[in-house]
Amino acid sequence: MTRRVAVIGGGISGLAAAYRLLQESPEPLELLLIEASGRLGGVIQTDRSQGVVLEGGPDSFLRRKPEALQLSEELGLGSEVIGTNPNVRGAYIFYNGRFHDIPEGVQAGVPARLEGLFKSELLNQPEKFRLMADLALPRLPFEEDMALGRLLRYRFGDAYVDRIAAPMMSGIYAGDIDLLSCAVTAPQLLRLQQRGRSLIQESQKEALRAPRPAPGPSGGIFSTLARGLGTLVEALESRIRSHAQVMLGSPVETVDRTEAGYRLVLANQESFEATDLIVAVPAYQAARILTFWDDAERALLSEIPYADLAVIGAVYQPTAFNRPLNKTGFLVPRNQVAEMTAGTWVRSKWNYPDTVDLVPVRAFYGRSGDRALLTKTDEEMLGQFRQDMGYIMGVTDVPQYQRVFRIPQGMPQYLVGHQRRAEAIQKAVQRWPGLRVIGSYFDGVGIPDCIRHANQAATELIRSWGS
């Protein structure tokens, strides 16, 4: 029997799943990859037009989660993997009109090393003493989940959370720390608070027990590709197109269950039959197209909130800057004059093998709950960017090149109780033979997490064919 597999969604999850199916299927396989937009890659988008790398979405992957590195090597991209710049350490927090070093030793929002914090001007003296209350405060009552902000504010105080912990965690999840699930974003903190009274002390003990992370090609725990993460998308697309049909600009309207499997109907009313199906689109899209699920099951998907994001990439001449770009970039806490949430000094962050006489910068916009961001025109957003660059960095030159990357509903929000919701979604999936649902909204927004779920879905489908 020839399996006819449809993969809906051409982001990294769908691409990795399609590739893994083609690589490992022991049976004849007809594979169709369907993407609603006109390009593959989802939030991964690399602009190389100016001779530098400007990422319009994620720019790296964690090395301690091996899936992205393994896939890169499998696709022949191992020689392109680079690490962070060994001559640059850390980032700044831009607060009250000044750059401040991020104190060393902050892990998952916990200040495991206090020396740097006591020297920092991000906190005044009473706020620094408030940190020490963690050593004496009783534990919060045990809960399966709670807001990350609730736990951190109780242990360390509002000032530390608002100026240090929240910008760092929001840089990963683009979320409100007072709504984010601790069980998903920092499960180790729930474990630590059950072991002992102080999160600081327990974090210090944990650090002593933990193995040292494997360094990147030039040190550090993050890696990327020298020509950008778009290289990974291009390599996957090339392999898939050689053995499967790829349809772009083809939104799926409905998916129905049939006796032989699944029937997909596109927006143009074209339909396809499949024996097996992998749905690799955002949760709200999956809720809309999985018409054979009941209302309660679809609500599990549709009620997962997402944050709108935008990235502005700009390229400057070196003379535009009157300060050394001696760290990877900066974070901006809430309630500052600037609307920018973070900035990356691209050539300072990465250990690129070549040297160029240009300065690429990435700026990030969008916070959880901000619905007005993407209603602005590109020119309005670029005007805000130039205003922010003037305020934050004193840069008044017009960039040589600037571009807005819009990411509507780009980041799933792991709210309190999300773990139970994700488990319920997976339970609903298991009711339907030949169906897998994957995406960043389950338990990890990183590229390795997406690839891990894709590999697992492909493997599970293949195994089911032999049963």
mmCIF file of C-alpha atoms in Angstrom, residues 15 105 149 293 338:
data_model
loop_
_atom_site.group_PDB
_atom_site.id
_atom_site.type_symbol
_atom_site.label_atom_id
_atom_site.label_comp_id
_atom_site.label_asym_id
_atom_site.label_seq_id
_atom_site.Cartn_x
_atom_site.Cartn_y
_atom_site.Cartn_z
ATOM 1 C CA LEU A 15 9.568 21.028 6.848
ATOM 2 C CA GLY A 105 24.547 34.512 37.363
ATOM 3 C CA GLY A 149 6.108 36.445 37.981
ATOM 4 C CA TRP A 293 -12.933 17.658 16.084
ATOM 5 C CA ALA A 338 11.542 53.649 23.902
#
